[in-house]
Coordinates of C-alpha atoms in Angstrom, one line a residue:
M128 CA -32.1 -36.4 8.8
K129 CA -29.3 -34.9 10.9
K130 CA -25.9 -34.8 9.3
K131 CA -23.2 -36.9 11.0
T132 CA -20.6 -34.1 11.7
K133 CA -21.0 -32.9 15.3
I134 CA -20.1 -29.3 16.1
L135 CA -19.2 -27.5 19.3
L136 CA -19.2 -23.6 19.3
L137 CA -17.2 -22.4 22.2
S138 CA -16.4 -19.1 23.9
I139 CA -13.6 -19.0 26.4
L140 CA -12.9 -16.1 28.8
T141 CA -9.9 -15.4 30.9
E142 CA -10.5 -15.1 34.6
K143 CA -9.6 -11.4 34.5
N144 CA -12.3 -10.7 32.0
A145 CA -14.8 -13.2 33.4
I146 CA -18.0 -11.4 32.5
I147 CA -20.3 -14.0 31.0
T148 CA -22.5 -12.5 28.3
E149 CA -24.2 -13.9 25.2
E150 CA -21.9 -14.5 22.2
V151 CA -24.3 -13.5 19.6
G152 CA -21.9 -14.3 16.8
I153 CA -21.6 -18.0 17.6
C154 CA -25.3 -18.2 18.6
S155 CA -26.1 -17.0 15.1
I156 CA -23.8 -19.4 13.5
A157 CA -25.3 -22.2 15.6
A158 CA -28.8 -21.3 14.4
V159 CA -27.6 -21.4 10.7
L160 CA -25.9 -24.7 11.2
E161 CA -29.0 -26.1 12.9
E162 CA -31.1 -25.0 10.1
D163 CA -28.8 -27.0 7.8
R164 CA -29.3 -30.1 10.0
F165 CA -26.1 -30.2 11.9
E166 CA -26.0 -31.1 15.5
V167 CA -24.5 -28.1 17.4
S168 CA -23.8 -27.4 21.0
L169 CA -22.9 -24.0 22.6
V170 CA -20.7 -23.3 25.5
N171 CA -19.6 -20.1 27.2
S172 CA -17.2 -20.4 30.1
T173 CA -14.0 -19.3 31.7
R174 CA -11.1 -21.7 31.4
S175 CA -11.3 -22.8 35.0
Y176 CA -15.0 -23.7 34.9
L177 CA -15.0 -25.3 31.5
D178 CA -16.5 -28.9 31.6
Y179 CA -13.8 -30.7 29.7
D180 CA -15.2 -34.1 30.5
K181 CA -18.4 -33.3 28.8
I182 CA -16.6 -32.2 25.7
Y183 CA -14.5 -35.4 25.7
S184 CA -17.7 -37.4 26.2
D185 CA -19.6 -35.6 23.3
Q186 CA -16.7 -36.0 21.0
P187 CA -17.4 -33.1 18.6
D188 CA -15.9 -33.3 15.1
I189 CA -15.5 -29.6 14.7
I190 CA -14.8 -27.1 17.5
G191 CA -15.3 -23.5 16.6
V192 CA -13.9 -21.0 19.0
T193 CA -14.4 -17.3 19.3
M194 CA -11.1 -15.4 19.8
Y195 CA -10.5 -11.8 21.1
S196 CA -7.2 -10.0 21.4
T197 CA -7.4 -10.6 25.1
T198 CA -8.1 -14.3 24.9
E199 CA -5.6 -15.5 22.2
K200 CA -3.4 -17.3 24.6
V201 CA -6.1 -18.9 26.8
V202 CA -8.0 -20.1 23.7
S203 CA -4.8 -21.8 22.3
E204 CA -4.2 -23.4 25.7
V205 CA -7.7 -24.7 26.0
C206 CA -7.7 -26.1 22.4
L207 CA -4.4 -27.8 23.0
K208 CA -5.8 -29.5 26.1
I209 CA -8.8 -30.7 24.2
K210 CA -6.7 -31.8 21.3
R211 CA -4.7 -34.1 23.4
H212 CA -8.0 -36.0 24.3
L213 CA -9.7 -35.5 20.9
P214 CA -6.8 -35.7 18.4
N215 CA -9.1 -36.0 15.4
A216 CA -11.2 -32.9 16.2
I217 CA -10.9 -30.0 13.8
F218 CA -10.4 -26.5 15.4
V219 CA -11.8 -23.4 13.8
I220 CA -11.2 -19.8 15.2
G221 CA -13.3 -16.8 14.3
G222 CA -14.2 -13.3 15.4
Y223 CA -12.5 -10.0 14.9
W224 CA -9.1 -11.1 16.0
P225 CA -8.7 -14.0 13.5
T226 CA -10.2 -11.7 10.9
L227 CA -7.4 -9.2 11.5
Y228 CA -4.6 -11.6 12.2
G229 CA -5.7 -15.0 10.9
E230 CA -2.6 -15.7 8.8
K231 CA -0.3 -15.1 11.7
L232 CA -2.5 -17.2 14.1
I233 CA -2.7 -20.1 11.7
K234 CA 1.1 -20.0 11.2
E235 CA 1.9 -19.6 14.9
Y236 CA -0.5 -22.2 16.4
S237 CA -0.5 -25.6 14.9
V238 CA -3.6 -26.6 16.9
F239 CA -5.8 -24.3 14.8
D240 CA -6.8 -25.8 11.4
Y241 CA -8.9 -22.9 10.0
A242 CA -9.6 -19.2 10.6
V243 CA -12.9 -17.7 9.5
V244 CA -12.6 -14.1 8.1
G245 CA -15.5 -11.7 8.7
E246 CA -19.1 -12.8 9.1
G247 CA -19.1 -16.4 10.2
E248 CA -22.5 -17.8 9.2
L249 CA -22.0 -18.7 5.5
V250 CA -18.3 -19.4 5.9
F251 CA -18.7 -21.9 8.8
K252 CA -21.7 -23.5 7.2
N253 CA -19.8 -24.0 4.0
L254 CA -16.7 -25.3 5.8
A255 CA -18.9 -27.7 7.8
N256 CA -20.4 -29.1 4.6
I257 CA -17.1 -29.5 2.9
I258 CA -15.8 -31.5 6.0
E259 CA -19.0 -33.5 6.0
N260 CA -18.7 -34.5 2.4
G261 CA -14.8 -34.9 2.4
D262 CA -14.4 -32.2 -0.3
D263 CA -11.7 -29.6 -0.9
V264 CA -11.7 -26.6 1.3
S265 CA -10.1 -24.4 -1.4
S266 CA -13.6 -23.5 -2.6
V267 CA -14.7 -22.1 0.8
K268 CA -14.5 -18.3 0.7
G269 CA -13.5 -16.4 3.8
L270 CA -11.1 -19.1 5.1
I271 CA -7.4 -19.2 6.1
Y272 CA -5.7 -22.5 6.5
R273 CA -2.5 -24.5 6.0
N274 CA -1.7 -26.6 2.9
A275 CA 1.6 -28.4 2.7
G276 CA 3.1 -26.1 5.2
T277 CA 2.0 -22.9 3.4
V278 CA -0.7 -20.6 4.8
I279 CA -3.5 -20.1 2.2
R280 CA -6.0 -17.2 2.3
N281 CA -9.1 -17.8 0.2
P282 CA -11.0 -14.8 -1.3
R283 CA -13.5 -13.2 1.2
E284 CA -17.1 -14.3 1.3
K285 CA -19.5 -11.6 0.3
L286 CA -21.5 -9.8 3.0
I287 CA -25.0 -11.1 3.9
E288 CA -27.2 -8.5 2.3
N289 CA -30.6 -9.5 3.7
L290 CA -30.1 -10.0 7.5
D291 CA -33.8 -10.9 7.8
K292 CA -33.1 -14.2 6.0
L293 CA -30.9 -15.4 8.9
P294 CA -32.6 -17.5 11.6
F295 CA -32.8 -15.9 15.1
P296 CA -29.7 -16.7 17.1
R297 CA -29.9 -19.6 19.4
R298 CA -30.3 -18.6 23.1
D299 CA -28.7 -21.6 24.9
L300 CA -26.1 -19.3 26.5
L301 CA -28.8 -16.9 27.7
M302 CA -30.6 -19.7 29.5
N303 CA -27.7 -21.9 30.6
N304 CA -25.9 -19.1 32.2
K305 CA -29.1 -17.5 33.6
L306 CA -28.2 -14.1 32.2
K307 CA -30.2 -11.0 32.9
Y308 CA -29.7 -9.5 29.5
A309 CA -30.4 -10.7 26.0
Y310 CA -28.1 -9.4 23.3
I311 CA -29.7 -8.3 20.0
S312 CA -28.0 -7.2 16.8
T313 CA -30.4 -5.1 14.9
S314 CA -27.7 -4.1 12.2
R315 CA -24.1 -4.6 11.1
G316 CA -21.6 -2.1 10.1
C317 CA -21.5 1.6 11.0
N318 CA -22.0 4.9 9.2
G319 CA -19.1 6.4 11.2
N320 CA -15.5 6.4 10.2
C321 CA -13.5 6.6 13.5
S322 CA -9.7 6.5 12.8
F323 CA -8.9 4.0 15.7
C324 CA -11.6 1.5 14.6
W325 CA -10.8 -1.8 12.9
H326 CA -14.4 -2.5 11.8
Q327 CA -13.8 -1.6 8.2
N328 CA -11.4 -4.5 7.9
F329 CA -13.7 -6.9 9.7
W330 CA -16.5 -6.2 7.2
G331 CA -14.1 -6.2 4.3
T332 CA -12.2 -3.4 2.7
D333 CA -13.9 -3.7 -0.7
S334 CA -17.3 -2.8 0.8
G335 CA -15.9 -0.5 3.6
N336 CA -17.8 -0.4 6.9
R337 CA -21.1 -0.6 5.0
W338 CA -24.2 -0.5 7.2
R339 CA -26.9 -3.2 6.8
G340 CA -30.0 -3.3 9.0
R341 CA -32.7 -5.8 9.8
S342 CA -36.3 -4.7 9.2
P343 CA -38.2 -3.3 12.3
E344 CA -40.6 -6.2 11.9
N345 CA -37.8 -8.8 12.1
V346 CA -36.2 -7.1 15.1
V347 CA -39.3 -6.8 17.2
D348 CA -40.4 -10.4 16.3
E349 CA -37.1 -11.6 17.8
I350 CA -37.7 -9.4 20.9
K351 CA -41.2 -10.8 21.3
Q352 CA -39.9 -14.4 21.0
I353 CA -37.3 -13.9 23.8
V354 CA -39.9 -12.3 26.0
Q355 CA -42.5 -15.0 25.5
K356 CA -40.3 -18.0 25.2
Y357 CA -37.5 -17.3 27.7
G358 CA -39.1 -14.8 30.1
V359 CA -36.3 -12.3 29.6
N360 CA -37.1 -8.7 28.8
R361 CA -33.8 -6.8 29.4
F362 CA -31.9 -6.2 26.3
W363 CA -28.6 -4.8 24.9
F364 CA -28.9 -3.6 21.3
I365 CA -25.3 -4.1 20.4
D366 CA -25.3 -2.2 17.1
D367 CA -22.3 0.1 16.5
S368 CA -24.7 3.0 16.6
F369 CA -28.5 2.4 16.9
E370 CA -29.5 5.5 15.0
D371 CA -27.8 4.4 11.8
H372 CA -30.0 3.7 8.8
E373 CA -30.2 3.4 5.0
P374 CA -30.6 6.6 3.1
H375 CA -34.2 5.7 2.0
N376 CA -35.4 4.9 5.6
P377 CA -34.3 7.6 8.1
D378 CA -37.1 6.6 10.5
R379 CA -36.0 3.0 11.1
M380 CA -35.1 3.6 14.8
W381 CA -38.5 5.2 15.4
Q382 CA -40.2 2.4 13.6
I383 CA -38.6 -0.2 15.9
A384 CA -39.6 1.9 18.9
R385 CA -43.2 2.3 17.7
R386 CA -43.5 -1.4 16.9
I387 CA -42.3 -2.3 20.5
V388 CA -44.9 0.1 21.9
N389 CA -47.7 -1.2 19.7
E390 CA -46.9 -4.9 20.6
G391 CA -47.3 -4.0 24.3
L392 CA -43.7 -5.3 25.1
N393 CA -42.8 -4.3 28.6
I394 CA -39.0 -4.2 28.1
T395 CA -36.0 -2.2 28.9
Y396 CA -33.0 -1.8 26.6
E397 CA -29.7 -0.1 26.4
T398 CA -27.7 0.8 23.2
Y399 CA -25.0 2.8 21.6
F400 CA -25.3 6.2 20.0
R401 CA -23.0 8.8 18.4
S402 CA -23.1 12.1 20.4
E403 CA -24.6 14.1 17.6
V404 CA -27.8 12.0 17.9
Y405 CA -29.6 14.6 20.0
K406 CA -30.1 16.7 16.8
I407 CA -32.6 14.2 15.4
F408 CA -34.7 14.2 18.6
D409 CA -37.6 16.2 19.6
K410 CA -40.1 16.0 22.5
E411 CA -42.4 13.6 20.8
K412 CA -39.5 11.2 19.6
M413 CA -38.0 11.2 23.1
E414 CA -41.3 10.2 24.6
L415 CA -41.5 7.4 22.0
I416 CA -38.0 6.1 22.6
K417 CA -38.6 6.2 26.4
A418 CA -42.0 4.4 26.0
S419 CA -40.3 1.7 24.0
G420 CA -38.0 1.0 27.0
L421 CA -34.7 2.8 26.4
V422 CA -33.1 3.3 29.8
G423 CA -29.4 3.6 29.2
I424 CA -27.1 4.6 26.4
V425 CA -23.3 4.8 25.7
F426 CA -22.0 7.6 23.6
G427 CA -18.8 7.4 21.7
T428 CA -17.7 10.7 23.1
E429 CA -13.9 9.9 23.2
S430 CA -12.6 13.4 23.9
G431 CA -13.2 16.8 25.4
N432 CA -11.1 18.8 22.9
A433 CA -11.5 19.5 19.2
E434 CA -8.1 18.5 18.1
D435 CA -8.4 14.9 19.3
L436 CA -12.0 14.7 17.9
K437 CA -10.5 15.6 14.6
L438 CA -7.7 13.1 15.0
Y439 CA -10.3 10.4 15.8
R440 CA -12.5 11.5 12.8
K441 CA -15.4 12.0 15.0
I442 CA -18.5 13.7 13.6
A443 CA -19.6 15.3 16.8
T444 CA -18.1 18.4 18.3
V445 CA -17.2 19.0 22.0
E446 CA -20.4 21.0 22.1
D447 CA -22.4 18.1 20.7
N448 CA -20.9 15.9 23.4
L449 CA -22.0 18.2 26.2
K450 CA -25.4 18.8 24.8
S451 CA -26.2 15.1 24.2
I452 CA -25.1 14.2 27.8
E453 CA -27.2 16.9 29.2
Y454 CA -30.2 16.3 27.0
F455 CA -30.5 12.6 27.7
R456 CA -29.8 12.9 31.4
E457 CA -32.6 15.5 31.7
S458 CA -34.8 13.0 29.9
D459 CA -34.1 10.4 32.6
I460 CA -31.9 8.1 30.4
A461 CA -28.7 6.9 32.0
V462 CA -25.6 8.0 30.1
D463 CA -22.2 6.4 29.8
I464 CA -19.4 7.3 27.5
G465 CA -16.4 6.0 25.7
F466 CA -13.4 8.2 26.4
I467 CA -9.8 8.3 25.4
N468 CA -7.6 10.7 27.6
F469 CA -4.2 9.8 26.2
N470 CA -2.9 9.2 22.6
P471 CA 0.6 9.6 21.0
Y472 CA -0.1 13.3 20.2
T473 CA -1.4 14.3 23.6
T474 CA -0.4 17.8 24.9
F475 CA -0.8 19.3 28.3
E476 CA -3.4 21.7 26.9
K477 CA -5.5 18.8 25.6
L478 CA -5.3 16.9 28.9
R479 CA -6.5 20.1 30.7
M480 CA -9.4 20.4 28.3
N481 CA -10.2 16.7 28.7
V482 CA -10.3 16.9 32.5
D483 CA -12.5 20.1 32.4
F484 CA -14.9 18.1 30.1
L485 CA -15.0 15.2 32.4
E486 CA -15.5 17.2 35.6
K487 CA -18.2 19.2 34.0
T488 CA -20.1 16.1 33.1
C489 CA -19.3 14.3 36.3
F490 CA -17.4 11.6 34.4
A491 CA -14.2 12.5 36.3
S492 CA -15.8 10.4 39.0
V493 CA -14.9 7.4 36.8
L494 CA -11.2 6.9 37.2
Y495 CA -11.0 4.7 34.1
Y496 CA -11.6 7.7 31.9
L497 CA -8.8 9.7 33.4
I498 CA -6.3 6.9 32.7
E499 CA -7.6 5.4 29.5
R500 CA -5.4 5.6 26.4
C501 CA -5.9 5.0 22.7
G502 CA -5.7 1.4 21.6
I503 CA -4.1 1.2 18.2
T504 CA -4.8 -2.0 16.2
K505 CA -3.4 -2.9 12.8
F506 CA -5.4 -1.8 9.8
S507 CA -7.0 1.1 11.5
P508 CA -6.3 4.6 9.9
L509 CA -4.7 5.7 13.1
Y510 CA -2.3 2.8 13.0
Y511 CA -1.0 4.0 9.7
K512 CA -0.6 7.6 10.8
V513 CA 1.3 6.6 14.0
K514 CA 3.5 4.3 12.0
N515 CA 4.3 6.9 9.3
D516 CA 5.1 9.4 12.0
G517 CA 7.7 7.0 13.5
L518 CA 5.8 6.6 16.8
L519 CA 4.7 3.0 16.5
I520 CA 6.4 0.3 18.6
E521 CA 6.0 -3.0 16.8
D522 CA 5.4 -5.0 20.0
K523 CA 1.8 -5.5 21.1
N524 CA 0.5 -5.4 24.7
N525 CA -1.8 -8.1 26.3
D526 CA -4.9 -6.4 24.6
G527 CA -3.4 -6.9 21.2
C528 CA -3.0 -3.1 20.7
Y529 CA 0.3 -1.7 19.6
F530 CA 2.6 0.2 22.0
Y531 CA 3.7 3.6 20.8
H532 CA 5.9 6.6 21.7
Y533 CA 4.5 9.9 22.8
V534 CA 5.5 13.1 21.1
N535 CA 6.0 14.4 24.6
E536 CA 7.9 11.8 26.4
D537 CA 6.9 13.1 29.9
I538 CA 3.2 12.7 29.1
G539 CA 4.0 9.1 28.1
K540 CA 5.5 8.6 31.5
L541 CA 2.4 10.0 33.1
S542 CA 0.2 7.8 31.0
D543 CA 2.3 4.7 31.8
F544 CA 2.3 5.5 35.5
L545 CA -1.5 5.7 35.7
Y546 CA -2.3 2.9 33.4
Y547 CA 0.1 0.3 35.1
K548 CA -0.6 1.5 38.6
Y549 CA -4.4 1.1 38.2
H550 CA -5.8 -0.3 35.0
E551 CA -3.2 -3.2 34.6
N552 CA -2.8 -3.8 38.3
E553 CA -5.0 -6.8 39.2
D554 CA -4.0 -6.4 42.9
S555 CA -5.0 -2.7 43.1
K556 CA -7.7 -2.4 45.8
V557 CA -8.0 1.3 44.9
Y558 CA -8.9 0.5 41.4
F559 CA -11.4 -2.1 42.6
Y560 CA -13.4 0.5 44.6
A561 CA -12.9 3.0 41.7
K562 CA -14.6 0.6 39.4
K563 CA -17.5 0.1 41.8
I564 CA -17.9 3.9 42.0
G565 CA -17.8 4.1 38.2
S566 CA -20.6 1.5 37.8
I567 CA -23.1 3.8 39.5
I568 CA -23.0 6.2 36.5
R569 CA -24.7 3.6 34.4
E570 CA -26.2 0.8 36.5
E571 CA -27.7 2.7 39.4
F572 CA -29.2 5.6 37.4
K573 CA -30.5 3.1 34.8
L574 CA -32.5 1.4 37.6
I575 CA -33.7 4.8 39.0
N576 CA -34.9 5.8 35.6
Y577 CA -36.8 2.6 35.2
L578 CA -38.4 3.0 38.6
K579 CA -39.5 6.5 37.8
R580 CA -41.0 5.5 34.6
N581 CA -42.7 2.2 35.4
F582 CA -43.4 2.2 39.2
I583 CA -44.1 5.8 40.4
P584 CA -47.5 5.8 38.6
L585 CA -48.3 2.5 40.5
Y586 CA -46.7 3.6 43.8
P587 CA -46.9 7.4 44.1
E588 CA -45.5 7.4 47.6
I589 CA -42.1 6.2 46.3
K590 CA -41.5 9.4 44.3
D591 CA -39.8 11.3 47.1
I592 CA -37.7 8.2 48.1
I593 CA -36.3 7.9 44.6
R594 CA -35.7 11.7 44.3
K595 CA -33.7 11.8 47.5
N596 CA -31.8 8.7 46.6
E597 CA -30.8 10.1 43.3
E598 CA -29.7 13.4 44.8
T599 CA -27.6 11.5 47.4
A600 CA -25.9 9.5 44.7
W601 CA -25.1 12.5 42.6
N602 CA -23.8 14.4 45.7
I603 CA -21.4 11.5 46.5
L604 CA -20.3 11.2 42.8
G605 CA -19.9 14.9 42.7
E606 CA -17.4 14.9 45.6
V607 CA -15.4 12.0 43.9
N608 CA -15.6 13.9 40.6
R609 CA -13.9 17.0 42.1
S610 CA -11.3 15.0 43.9
N611 CA -10.3 13.0 40.9
A612 CA -10.2 16.0 38.7
T613 CA -8.1 17.9 41.2
C614 CA -5.7 14.9 41.5
F615 CA -5.3 14.8 37.7
R616 CA -4.7 18.5 37.3
E617 CA -1.9 18.3 39.9
L618 CA -0.4 15.4 38.1
V619 CA -0.5 17.3 34.8
D620 CA 1.1 20.4 36.4
M621 CA 3.8 18.3 37.9
T622 CA 4.5 16.5 34.7
E623 CA 4.7 19.8 32.7
A624 CA 7.3 21.0 35.1
G625 CA 9.3 17.8 34.7
W626 CA 8.2 14.2 35.4
N627 CA 8.9 13.0 38.9
L628 CA 7.8 9.5 39.9
E629 CA 8.0 10.2 43.7
E630 CA 5.9 13.3 43.3
A631 CA 3.4 11.3 41.2
E632 CA 3.1 8.7 44.1
V633 CA 2.6 11.5 46.6
I634 CA -0.2 13.2 44.6
T635 CA -2.1 9.9 43.9
E636 CA -1.8 8.9 47.5
K637 CA -3.2 12.2 48.6
Y638 CA -6.4 11.8 46.5
L639 CA -6.7 8.2 45.4
N640 CA -5.8 6.5 48.7
L641 CA -7.5 3.3 49.7
E642 CA -9.2 4.7 52.7
Y643 CA -10.9 7.4 50.7
M644 CA -11.9 5.2 47.7
K645 CA -13.3 2.6 50.0
K646 CA -15.2 5.2 52.0
M647 CA -16.9 6.7 48.9
S648 CA -17.7 3.4 47.4
C649 CA -19.3 2.2 50.7
L650 CA -21.4 5.4 50.8
L651 CA -22.7 4.7 47.3
E652 CA -23.4 1.1 48.2
Q653 CA -25.2 2.1 51.4
N654 CA -27.3 4.5 49.4
R655 CA -28.2 1.9 46.8
L656 CA -29.2 -0.7 49.5
S657 CA -31.2 1.8 51.5
L658 CA -33.3 2.5 48.4
Y659 CA -34.3 -1.2 48.1
V660 CA -35.2 -1.3 51.8
K661 CA -37.3 1.9 51.5
L662 CA -39.1 0.7 48.4
N663 CA -39.8 -2.6 50.0
S664 CA -41.3 -0.8 53.0
K665 CA -43.8 0.7 50.5
G666 CA -44.8 -2.6 49.0
L667 CA -42.4 -2.6 46.1
S668 CA -40.1 -5.6 46.5
P669 CA -36.9 -6.0 44.6
E670 CA -38.3 -9.0 42.7
K671 CA -40.8 -6.7 40.9
Y672 CA -38.2 -4.4 39.4
F673 CA -35.0 -6.7 39.1
N674 CA -36.8 -9.6 37.3
L675 CA -38.7 -7.2 35.0
Q676 CA -41.2 -9.8 34.1
C677 CA -44.2 -8.9 31.8

């Protein structure tokens, strides 16, 4: 028999960040609640497209909302609007932001009744049952709430040790939003210890950032279910680092890959790796991972100089970063990176080493990497260092990260100039085209690698078409790469001689003008479209490689 408490789990995005994906966290919570006989609905939407009337009509008793640093305000506004129509609804926030700042959020926003700390499955289920039975919430671990005007923080819930015992996440958001990718979490936690990362606090300081993994059998069973039940076979493995494992089972990643191959699952997937991962590969293992469907990876590279890698507590060296990028590209796996060009301790020498690294790897073609700066969140090791060094500014920006002073003030001026001229300027058409250029690095080459692997054996005549298209794409990106790198070096030289805003505007207009960026973006787009046309002329229609049906 169904329980009487109705639950809505909601993910709200800002229009600026309106990329609809699966919210695996609330999807997993929904599955656990459903298993416990609660009626649960799932919604993922931007504020402007949210169907308020349906929510009012359904009259949920509990509304659980995922919150990010970038969605704090929009979530509070949406919840207030719903609260006016459903005054008796109970609002619960969860995710990494309420985990880090739950007490502050509960104190600041009266519309929120509870904040869930850490993993949400057990905490939310226990809270829902307490509400269902009218019992006292003081017994619910992992909860923050108000009591007689005082904010109460209950002890944390223990981590879920055996992830295989969780039901597979619900896939309502995958189907309702007609998404191309299914998100799968094969593990939780990370064996790394990056100084800018807040994950240790999310999982709980008592246990550290302890890694826990699902069994290969369990992972592949979920993949199989999604392929067979929903007809989707493009995946993002959203683990912090897919190669992580327990000490007693270093072959876990290879076991997952082997099981995918043995099951005959025709899938593609992307995932995250640390840069030193190439050291555990050999020819046989690379062929296995490719056969299992890996087409794209993101490395947590973060820097092109040794000092910053040490500051960030990265395991990989600059040489490791270079070798991994080269190795995986040569193996026809598309590579993207995480990169932090500026931090409070940045020097001119470090910036020059960074741009040399980016140009060497063709990532200077991605303007974002040249302007990106370190986000510092509370509770991260880097936060305490910056604070102790007197560089932290207590105000936070719109992303929830702290502002900070730079040891070299002129470098701070350069960083601010680039960041606010492009990254934070929603009206920048230059940055719009720059982002389109940057998307080629992952998206286009990922598709090309998939075509090489799966369709050249069936359509041998397309081999030369794909080769020429890939060469053209790299040539165009190479030109942008050189231009962006030259622009940045001139900005660094100018700043070292003494910051001058007018000169910075002249330099960026010379290299990053709208006419040039639009031209290069259009050349890449024309090359991409010409590939589809030429493949179609050989009998390979886009439906065959975009839908990726088994």
